[in-house]
Amino acid sequence: MYTRCLLLLLLNTYAYVECNPTIGDVVVDRYSIPKLCPREVKSGDHVRYHYNVTLQDGKTFDSSHERGAASVGQTGQGRLIAGIDKGIQGMCVNERRKVTVPPHLAYGSLGAGDVVPPDTTLVFDLMLLDVWNLADLVVTQTLSTPQDCRRSVKRTDFVRYHFNGTLLDGTPFDSSYNKGQTHDSLVGEGWLVKGMDEALLGMCVGEARHVTIPPFLAYGQKGSGKEIPPHATLVFDVLLVDLHNPKDDITVDNQVVPVSCPRKSVAGDYMRYHYNGTFLNGLTFDTSYQRNNTYNTYIGMGYVIEGMDKGLQGVCIGERRRVILPPHMAYGEKGAGRDIPGSAVLVFDIHVVDFHNPKDTAEIQVTHKPEVCNVTSDVNDLIHYHYNCSLLDGTRLFSSSDDDNLQDTVLGADKVIDGLDESLRGMCVGERRTVIVPPHLGHGEKGATGVPGSAVLHFELELVDLQKGVPEGYLFVWVEDAPLELFQALDMNKNGEVPIEEFGEFIMLQVAEGKGRMKPGMEPKEIIADMFRNQDRNKDGVIVAEELKLKVEEDKEKLHEEL
C-alpha cells in the first residue's frame, strides 16, 4: 500500500487521496514522519501521545495539549476507542498523523453526552511521544570503549559518570554536563532507577554507552518532578568517569625497582619524590614536575592522605610506581578544592628521589685504602681532598675537578657541612670513600645554592694531603716534651730577654726539627706574632723569664681561679 502511495506521489496524481491509507474504515494521513524510526507501534504496546480531536467541521472538542498531559494507553486490548486503536498502529515516535474515525469505531449512535453527537465522525491529530512493551529490556549500545579495561562495574561499586538524559522523543530533561559535575552513586543498592543500575554493569572507565530504559524500569507511572512525565521511556548517553568499591585498598602497579636497593622506606622516614596526579580517565589534576620541585614529607605519620602514606612505604630510592587510591583513602566525598571532585579515585605515578630518617648518620664506605697508613685525619687537622657531590638520583652538583683545585678545610672548624666533616675524619692520605649525607647533616630543609631543600647528598672523596692540627685555642704544640728550661732555650744569645725575631727563629727551628708544630691554615708569621703578643705581657717588645708561661700552665691557672 505504501509503495503504491509513494509511486503515486512521484506521479503527482491523486497524491493526497491515495496517501491516506485506510485501516479498516479508519483513514490515516501520515503528514509528518521522522527520518529515523527504530520502532513502530504494534498491538499490545503501550503508548504515550498527544492529540487534538475535532469534528468534521473542524470544531475542537478535546485536546491533551490544552490539558498539559499526554494520554497513555495500551493498544490491542480494547482500552482505546477502536478507531484510535487501529489508527495508531505502525506509528513512530515523533510522527504526526491525522486519523479519521467513523462513528461505529468511535462513539457510535449514542455519541458522548453533549460533546459528541450521535453518529459523528471524529478526526484525531496525533503525535506519538513514547512507545514501550512490558516485555522490553534495558537496551544498551556501546559507543566507545577504552583500549585498556582492567576493571568493570559490578554491584556495590561506586561510580561517577557524566550523562545527557532525554525522553524518547528527544526532549532533554537533565544533564550532568550542564551542572558541571558528575553524577555519583552506588550501583545495585537502590540509589538509581533499576534500569540505570542494570545499564552501568560491565562498564569500563572511559566507556560511553547509549542507554534506553523503559518506563517501568525508570520512574514508572509517577514520573519525576516536572521534567520527567509519567510513563516515560528515558534515554541516556553515559560516560563512565570513575569507579571504585568501598572495600578497595590502594593498588600498586607499574613498579620499576632499581637493581640495588639497600634499604626500603618505613614509617617515620622523610621522603622527596616527584609525581603526576591523574584521575582514572587520565585527566591530570596536579604534577610536581611543572613546579620543578619534589614533594617532601614524612611518611606513615599522617602528613599526607592515607593512601599515599601507605603507598610510599616499602619503596626503594630511585623506584617508580603507580599508586591508585580509592576516595576513602584520598579526599573522600568532599574532594579537595576545585581540582579534585568528591569521591574521586586518584592515580599517582611516583618517582622516589631520596629518603632518609632523622636518626640517620652519615654512611661511609671505604673504596680504597693504602697499604701504609701511619697517620689519619682528625679534628683540627688541615686537609686537602678531591670530591664529587651529587644527588642520589645521579644529578651532579659540585666537583673539585670543576676548577681543577683541591678543596681544603680544617676539620672541626665548621668550614664544611657536618656530615662531610665527620666523614673526612680517620682517613689516610690516598684513601678514597663514598659517603651518603642525610640533610640534617647537610644543607637541611632550606638547601643551598644548587642544592634542593632536604636533599640527601652523595660524595666521592679522596684525601690528598694532611697537616696535623693543634687543639682548639692553641697556635703551637710540642710534638715532644718541651725543654725543661724553656726561657733559657728561647734566649739564644743569653742576654736575659727575647725579642720577636729571636722568638720566631726558635719556633721555626722547633717546627723544622719536628719537635713542635704550628696551627695549620695560618701564616707562620701571623702565628709567631700572636704567640709573642701573648707572652709579652707588659708590651715592652721583649719577653723576660718572669713573663713566659706555657699555654698549659695558663689554662691551669684560669681553672683554679674559676674554682
XYZ file of C-alpha atoms in Angstrom:
563
model
C 0.000 0.000 0.000
C 2.834 2.413 0.999
C 4.843 1.521 -2.118
C 1.833 2.353 -4.240
C 1.378 5.596 -2.306
C 4.972 6.651 -2.964
C 4.641 5.810 -6.635
C 1.503 7.896 -6.995
C 3.157 10.754 -5.127
C 6.010 10.748 -7.602
C 3.498 10.792 -10.414
C 1.705 13.700 -8.717
C -1.703 12.146 -9.398
C -4.307 11.780 -6.650
C -1.423 12.029 -4.200
C -3.401 13.206 -1.179
C -6.219 10.722 -1.571
C -4.049 7.687 -2.239
C -1.546 8.582 0.572
C -4.261 8.368 3.189
C -4.106 4.633 3.879
C -7.280 3.090 5.195
C -7.042 0.688 8.160
C -10.401 -0.958 8.084
C -12.732 2.012 7.979
C -10.124 4.327 9.565
C -8.385 6.812 7.264
C -4.769 7.744 8.221
C -2.862 10.754 6.956
C 0.847 10.424 7.915
C 1.682 14.035 7.326
C 4.934 14.181 9.303
C 7.217 11.155 9.506
C 10.654 11.294 11.242
C 13.687 10.288 9.216
C 14.591 7.616 11.746
C 12.043 5.167 13.029
C 13.683 2.404 15.017
C 10.346 1.104 16.279
C 6.689 1.157 15.206
C 3.646 0.660 17.399
C 2.370 -2.902 17.471
C -0.652 -4.475 19.112
C -0.015 -4.896 22.825
C 2.374 -1.943 23.051
C 1.844 0.880 25.493
C 1.819 4.360 24.022
C 2.028 7.909 25.275
C 0.740 10.503 22.831
C -0.711 13.975 22.424
C -3.866 14.587 20.458
C -6.372 17.157 19.273
C -9.777 15.757 18.343
C -12.216 17.649 16.133
C -15.491 17.110 14.444
C -15.500 17.015 10.666
C -16.427 20.666 10.597
C -13.101 21.421 12.353
C -14.588 22.192 15.750
C -12.228 21.007 18.541
C -13.868 19.372 21.466
C -10.894 17.781 23.250
C -7.119 18.291 23.419
C -4.376 16.729 25.565
C -2.219 19.729 24.709
C -4.651 22.055 26.430
C -4.748 19.820 29.497
C -0.930 19.733 29.574
C -0.819 15.965 29.983
C -0.314 13.337 27.314
C -2.678 10.392 27.037
C -1.428 6.899 27.919
C -2.909 3.599 26.862
C -2.291 0.078 25.624
C -3.085 -0.919 22.093
C -4.922 -4.068 21.033
C -6.548 -4.603 24.410
C -9.783 -2.645 23.969
C -8.609 0.151 26.223
C -8.679 2.787 23.489
C -11.575 3.670 21.244
C -11.482 1.244 18.382
C -10.601 3.787 15.697
C -7.584 5.104 17.614
C -6.527 1.545 18.396
C -6.398 0.903 14.666
C -5.126 4.338 13.621
C -2.107 4.368 15.911
C -0.737 1.050 14.668
C 2.627 1.369 12.853
C 3.225 4.850 14.209
C 6.800 6.098 15.006
C 7.866 8.280 17.895
C 7.651 11.948 16.803
C 5.369 11.011 13.921
C 2.285 13.157 13.373
C -0.783 11.795 11.686
C -4.447 12.612 11.241
C -6.752 9.718 11.926
C -10.348 9.949 10.676
C -12.571 7.622 12.690
C -16.103 6.737 11.531
C -18.879 6.724 14.127
C -19.080 2.953 14.557
C -15.376 2.951 15.566
C -15.811 5.988 17.800
C -18.850 6.732 19.976
C -21.449 5.225 17.632
C -25.121 6.051 17.552
C -25.112 7.072 21.194
C -22.464 9.760 20.971
C -20.801 11.057 24.145
C -23.092 13.272 26.188
C -23.372 16.817 24.971
C -19.859 16.801 23.494
C -20.051 14.237 20.720
C -23.358 13.951 18.878
C -24.589 10.507 17.790
C -23.185 9.049 14.563
C -20.292 11.546 14.486
C -17.079 11.052 12.543
C -14.070 12.215 14.581
C -10.727 13.498 13.350
C -7.738 12.912 15.654
C -4.458 14.802 15.195
C -1.933 12.526 16.924
C 1.720 12.981 17.902
C 3.411 9.881 19.318
C 5.733 10.641 22.251
C 6.618 7.211 23.570
C 6.130 3.504 22.959
C 7.097 0.522 25.099
C 6.107 -3.001 25.922
C 6.159 -4.797 29.244
C 8.454 -7.345 27.622
C 11.035 -4.631 26.911
C 14.507 -4.782 28.406
C 17.073 -2.104 29.022
C 18.804 -1.525 25.697
C 22.472 -0.535 25.801
C 24.629 0.397 22.833
C 28.365 0.819 23.364
C 29.523 3.958 21.589
C 33.208 3.808 22.523
C 35.475 1.723 24.728
C 38.931 2.427 26.162
C 41.883 0.424 24.914
C 42.697 -0.778 28.421
C 39.929 -2.012 30.700
C 41.246 -3.709 33.801
C 38.051 -3.399 35.772
C 34.350 -3.061 35.040
C 31.352 -2.042 37.136
C 29.858 -4.616 39.492
C 27.090 -4.400 42.031
C 28.049 -2.483 45.207
C 30.640 -0.468 43.252
C 30.602 3.303 43.490
C 30.645 5.145 40.170
C 30.983 8.690 38.896
C 29.597 9.320 35.432
C 28.519 12.082 33.111
C 25.248 11.868 31.229
C 22.806 13.599 28.945
C 19.231 12.486 29.559
C 16.330 12.835 27.126
C 12.863 11.448 26.704
C 12.234 9.073 23.816
C 11.063 11.965 21.656
C 14.383 13.747 22.213
C 13.208 16.247 24.835
C 16.131 16.825 27.245
C 15.343 16.577 30.942
C 18.744 16.607 32.665
C 22.485 16.751 32.048
C 25.437 16.386 34.386
C 27.497 18.449 31.943
C 25.186 21.425 32.451
C 25.667 21.072 36.206
C 29.427 20.899 35.824
C 29.743 17.768 37.952
C 29.385 14.025 37.614
C 26.515 12.002 38.964
C 27.875 9.837 41.803
C 26.174 6.710 43.086
C 26.424 3.191 44.401
C 25.337 0.562 41.883
C 22.783 -2.094 42.729
C 21.849 -0.590 46.060
C 18.651 1.217 45.035
C 20.253 4.638 44.664
C 19.407 4.686 40.957
C 16.407 3.671 38.905
C 16.514 -0.065 38.180
C 17.274 0.435 34.521
C 20.330 2.582 35.189
C 21.563 0.140 37.810
C 21.445 -2.512 35.100
C 22.870 -0.323 32.321
C 26.020 0.581 34.264
C 27.048 -3.005 34.958
C 30.093 -4.087 32.998
C 31.145 -0.566 32.020
C 34.812 0.435 31.990
C 36.173 3.836 32.928
C 36.214 5.860 29.720
C 33.465 3.798 28.095
C 30.468 5.576 26.560
C 27.033 3.959 26.208
C 23.680 4.894 24.737
C 21.009 3.545 27.089
C 17.248 3.229 26.643
C 15.226 2.452 29.768
C 11.507 1.578 29.574
C 9.210 3.443 31.988
C 8.621 0.526 34.354
C 12.409 0.344 34.958
C 12.644 4.129 35.297
C 10.167 6.393 37.143
C 7.044 4.478 36.110
C 3.560 5.918 36.311
C 4.572 8.661 38.751
C 7.340 10.252 36.735
C 9.817 12.561 38.465
C 9.233 16.252 39.021
C 8.217 18.485 36.155
C 10.855 17.238 33.726
C 10.013 13.530 33.560
C 6.336 12.796 32.932
C 4.616 9.592 33.998
C 5.163 6.549 31.783
C 8.297 7.998 30.177
C 10.983 5.999 28.442
C 14.370 7.518 29.332
C 17.345 7.757 27.005
C 20.837 8.376 28.416
C 24.214 8.956 26.860
C 26.539 7.855 29.647
C 30.306 8.318 30.028
C 31.878 6.458 32.966
C 34.459 8.678 34.654
C 35.371 6.818 37.818
C 34.904 3.502 39.559
C 35.775 2.004 42.922
C 34.397 -0.193 45.654
C 34.074 0.999 49.259
C 36.108 -2.075 50.282
C 39.032 -1.214 47.980
C 42.567 -0.823 49.290
C 45.296 1.020 47.414
C 46.625 -0.635 44.281
C 50.314 -0.575 43.403
C 51.472 -1.432 39.886
C 53.848 -0.374 37.097
C 56.735 -0.771 39.504
C 60.267 -0.157 38.255
C 62.654 -1.105 41.063
C 66.382 -0.296 40.855
C 68.803 -3.236 40.836
C 70.420 -2.043 44.033
C 68.090 -1.368 46.934
C 69.985 -1.500 50.221
C 67.063 -0.088 52.151
C 63.294 0.361 51.794
C 61.312 3.225 53.257
C 59.484 2.807 56.553
C 57.131 4.921 58.613
C 58.958 7.902 60.071
C 61.220 8.414 57.055
C 61.367 11.759 55.291
C 60.956 11.421 51.530
C 61.417 13.569 48.429
C 59.504 12.387 45.377
C 58.141 13.582 42.069
C 54.619 12.701 40.967
C 51.989 13.086 38.301
C 48.459 13.013 39.711
C 45.586 11.982 37.429
C 42.073 10.653 37.630
C 41.129 7.215 36.289
C 40.168 8.799 32.970
C 43.716 10.114 32.560
C 42.968 13.784 33.254
C 45.840 15.417 35.171
C 44.963 17.396 38.287
C 48.450 18.077 39.639
C 52.131 17.423 38.949
C 55.331 18.242 40.810
C 57.299 18.299 37.554
C 55.639 21.521 36.394
C 56.710 23.198 39.625
C 60.223 21.752 39.172
C 60.226 20.809 42.852
C 59.846 17.491 44.570
C 57.119 16.950 47.132
C 58.798 16.498 50.519
C 57.127 14.876 53.510
C 57.353 12.449 56.390
C 55.621 9.162 55.588
C 53.492 6.934 57.773
C 52.788 9.782 60.176
C 49.615 11.336 58.749
C 51.261 14.246 56.955
C 49.755 13.126 53.622
C 46.482 11.431 52.679
C 46.094 7.901 53.992
C 46.536 6.096 50.690
C 49.704 7.976 49.814
C 51.070 7.415 53.317
C 50.666 3.702 52.725
C 51.805 3.693 49.105
C 55.120 5.396 49.889
C 56.206 2.773 52.405
C 58.376 -0.112 51.278
C 59.865 1.740 48.291
C 63.482 1.976 47.171
C 65.399 5.130 46.335
C 65.030 5.600 42.585
C 61.915 3.406 42.375
C 58.992 4.323 40.151
C 55.495 3.058 40.889
C 51.855 3.805 40.240
C 49.607 4.064 43.282
C 45.817 4.074 42.829
C 43.922 5.485 45.792
C 40.206 4.889 46.386
C 38.476 8.067 47.580
C 38.051 6.821 51.155
C 41.868 6.734 51.318
C 42.241 10.059 49.487
C 39.984 13.139 49.761
C 36.687 11.334 50.329
C 33.242 12.623 49.458
C 34.213 16.283 49.792
C 37.187 16.258 47.418
C 39.833 18.987 47.583
C 39.386 22.484 46.219
C 38.343 22.987 42.634
C 40.626 20.401 41.116
C 39.646 17.178 42.904
C 35.921 16.395 42.989
C 34.270 14.402 45.738
C 34.531 10.588 45.627
C 37.354 10.704 43.063
C 39.795 7.825 42.619
C 43.316 9.268 42.342
C 46.217 7.837 40.361
C 49.762 8.859 41.278
C 52.786 7.998 39.146
C 55.652 8.402 41.588
C 59.432 8.667 41.269
C 61.218 8.381 44.611
C 64.211 10.734 44.524
C 65.529 10.024 48.029
C 64.529 9.433 51.624
C 66.201 9.406 54.995
C 65.398 9.079 58.652
C 66.038 11.933 61.123
C 68.105 9.455 63.158
C 70.393 8.627 60.215
C 74.121 9.220 60.444
C 76.477 9.674 57.525
C 77.017 6.351 55.746
C 80.689 5.772 54.924
C 82.055 3.145 52.577
C 85.814 2.868 52.088
C 86.516 2.085 48.444
C 90.335 2.232 48.630
C 92.824 2.307 51.476
C 96.623 2.481 51.047
C 98.700 -0.358 52.465
C 100.765 2.003 54.618
C 98.798 4.396 56.830
C 100.636 5.770 59.840
C 98.638 8.967 60.290
C 94.900 9.597 59.929
C 92.913 12.803 59.811
C 91.273 14.172 62.923
C 89.696 17.303 64.371
C 91.816 20.457 63.901
C 93.820 18.907 61.055
C 94.222 20.796 57.809
C 93.411 18.503 54.911
C 93.341 18.768 51.116
C 90.961 16.491 49.256
C 89.189 15.842 45.984
C 85.434 15.361 45.914
C 82.428 14.797 43.651
C 78.988 15.685 45.023
C 75.677 14.533 43.543
C 72.082 13.816 44.475
C 71.015 10.205 44.937
C 69.366 10.194 41.520
C 72.776 10.889 39.974
C 72.306 14.612 39.389
C 75.797 16.134 39.587
C 76.059 19.182 41.845
C 79.706 20.082 42.511
C 83.183 18.716 41.959
C 86.698 19.807 42.909
C 87.658 18.991 39.337
C 85.398 21.798 38.090
C 88.131 24.384 38.743
C 90.987 21.848 38.965
C 91.704 22.873 42.547
C 91.886 20.756 45.657
C 89.408 21.516 48.388
C 90.894 22.265 51.800
C 89.418 22.586 55.254
C 90.316 22.403 58.923
C 88.329 19.557 60.406
C 86.023 20.535 63.232
C 86.249 24.222 62.375
C 82.694 24.401 60.976
C 84.000 25.077 57.487
C 82.020 22.337 55.722
C 78.679 20.621 56.379
C 78.664 18.395 59.452
C 78.217 15.122 57.580
C 81.167 15.819 55.303
C 83.340 16.984 58.209
C 82.673 13.752 60.090
C 83.249 11.631 57.003
C 86.659 13.172 56.334
C 87.965 12.115 59.738
C 90.014 8.975 60.241
C 91.230 8.985 56.636
C 94.712 8.148 55.394
C 96.394 10.130 52.655
C 95.428 8.362 49.429
C 92.278 6.827 50.907
C 89.010 7.029 48.936
C 85.472 6.883 50.299
C 81.863 7.166 49.174
C 79.616 8.896 51.671
C 75.838 9.377 51.985
C 74.975 12.506 53.972
C 71.391 12.986 55.249
C 70.031 16.544 55.023
C 70.141 17.213 58.772
C 73.925 16.735 58.466
C 73.960 18.521 55.110
C 72.157 21.646 53.953
C 68.900 20.988 55.828
C 65.376 21.831 54.814
C 66.324 25.087 53.104
C 69.097 23.642 50.948
C 71.797 25.859 49.441
C 72.714 27.357 46.095
C 72.307 24.471 43.678
C 71.201 22.066 46.424
C 67.468 21.345 46.893
C 65.973 21.514 50.345
C 66.031 18.261 52.359
C 68.303 16.607 49.799
C 70.372 13.535 50.657
C 73.860 14.032 49.216
C 76.311 11.508 47.735
C 80.043 12.263 47.982
C 83.080 10.604 46.428
C 86.134 11.615 48.484
C 89.911 11.216 48.159
C 92.315 12.559 50.805
C 95.347 14.064 49.068
C 97.247 15.813 51.862
C 97.117 16.025 55.644
C 98.667 18.508 58.062
C 98.123 17.574 61.664
C 96.488 20.293 63.688
C 96.642 21.644 67.216
C 93.943 21.636 69.905
C 91.376 24.400 69.886
C 92.773 27.606 71.387
C 96.371 26.626 70.602
C 98.654 28.114 67.971
C 101.634 25.819 68.598
C 102.059 22.460 70.325
C 105.078 20.402 71.237
C 105.337 17.078 69.466
C 107.953 16.073 72.016
C 108.289 17.283 75.574
C 109.075 20.986 75.876
C 112.591 21.905 77.130
C 112.820 21.866 80.915
C 114.320 25.338 80.897
C 112.245 26.875 78.159
C 113.304 30.501 78.645
C 116.998 29.584 78.500
C 116.302 27.745 75.228
C 114.435 30.762 73.862
C 117.170 33.212 74.949
C 119.515 32.061 72.285
C 122.039 34.980 72.806
C 121.781 34.655 76.578
C 121.105 38.365 77.245
C 118.105 37.746 79.520
C 115.450 38.949 77.096
C 113.860 37.603 73.907
C 112.693 39.944 71.127
C 110.218 38.792 68.469
C 112.967 37.969 65.949
C 114.690 35.638 68.373
C 111.347 34.149 69.421
C 110.357 33.479 65.806
C 113.705 31.916 64.951
C 113.320 29.500 67.880
C 109.759 28.461 66.976
C 110.607 27.882 63.324
C 113.594 25.742 64.378
C 111.349 23.506 66.510
C 108.963 23.002 63.588
C 111.824 22.280 61.195
C 113.277 19.658 63.556
C 109.851 18.048 64.080
C 109.781 18.877 67.772
C 106.658 21.038 67.504
C 104.022 22.149 65.031
C 102.015 25.273 64.379
C 98.305 25.562 63.717
C 97.747 24.658 60.037
C 95.984 27.049 57.741
C 97.586 30.172 59.228
C 100.669 32.060 58.080
C 103.707 31.275 60.311
C 104.461 34.998 60.773
C 100.903 35.578 61.964
C 101.133 32.681 64.408
C 104.516 33.848 65.781
C 103.241 37.419 66.169
C 100.153 36.217 68.082
C 102.208 33.938 70.325
C 104.707 36.703 71.058
C 101.957 39.198 71.964
C 100.504 36.666 74.379
C 103.873 36.273 76.187
C 104.971 39.927 76.108
C 102.675 40.756 78.965
C 104.000 44.255 79.677
C 104.120 45.070 75.973
C 107.704 46.355 76.021
C 108.738 44.426 72.904
C 110.715 41.685 74.660
C 109.917 38.644 76.752
C 111.712 38.045 80.032
C 111.710 34.912 82.180
C 109.032 36.178 84.528
C 106.579 36.704 81.652
C 106.960 33.327 79.947
C 104.267 30.773 80.622
C 103.174 27.715 78.664
C 99.583 27.605 77.464
C 99.013 24.532 79.609
C 100.093 26.454 82.715
C 97.857 29.386 81.817
C 94.850 27.047 81.420
C 95.543 25.512 84.844
C 95.667 28.956 86.448
C 92.383 30.000 84.847
C 90.706 26.805 86.021
C 91.999 27.347 89.558
C 90.676 30.923 89.558
C 87.243 29.745 88.394
C 87.085 27.182 91.177
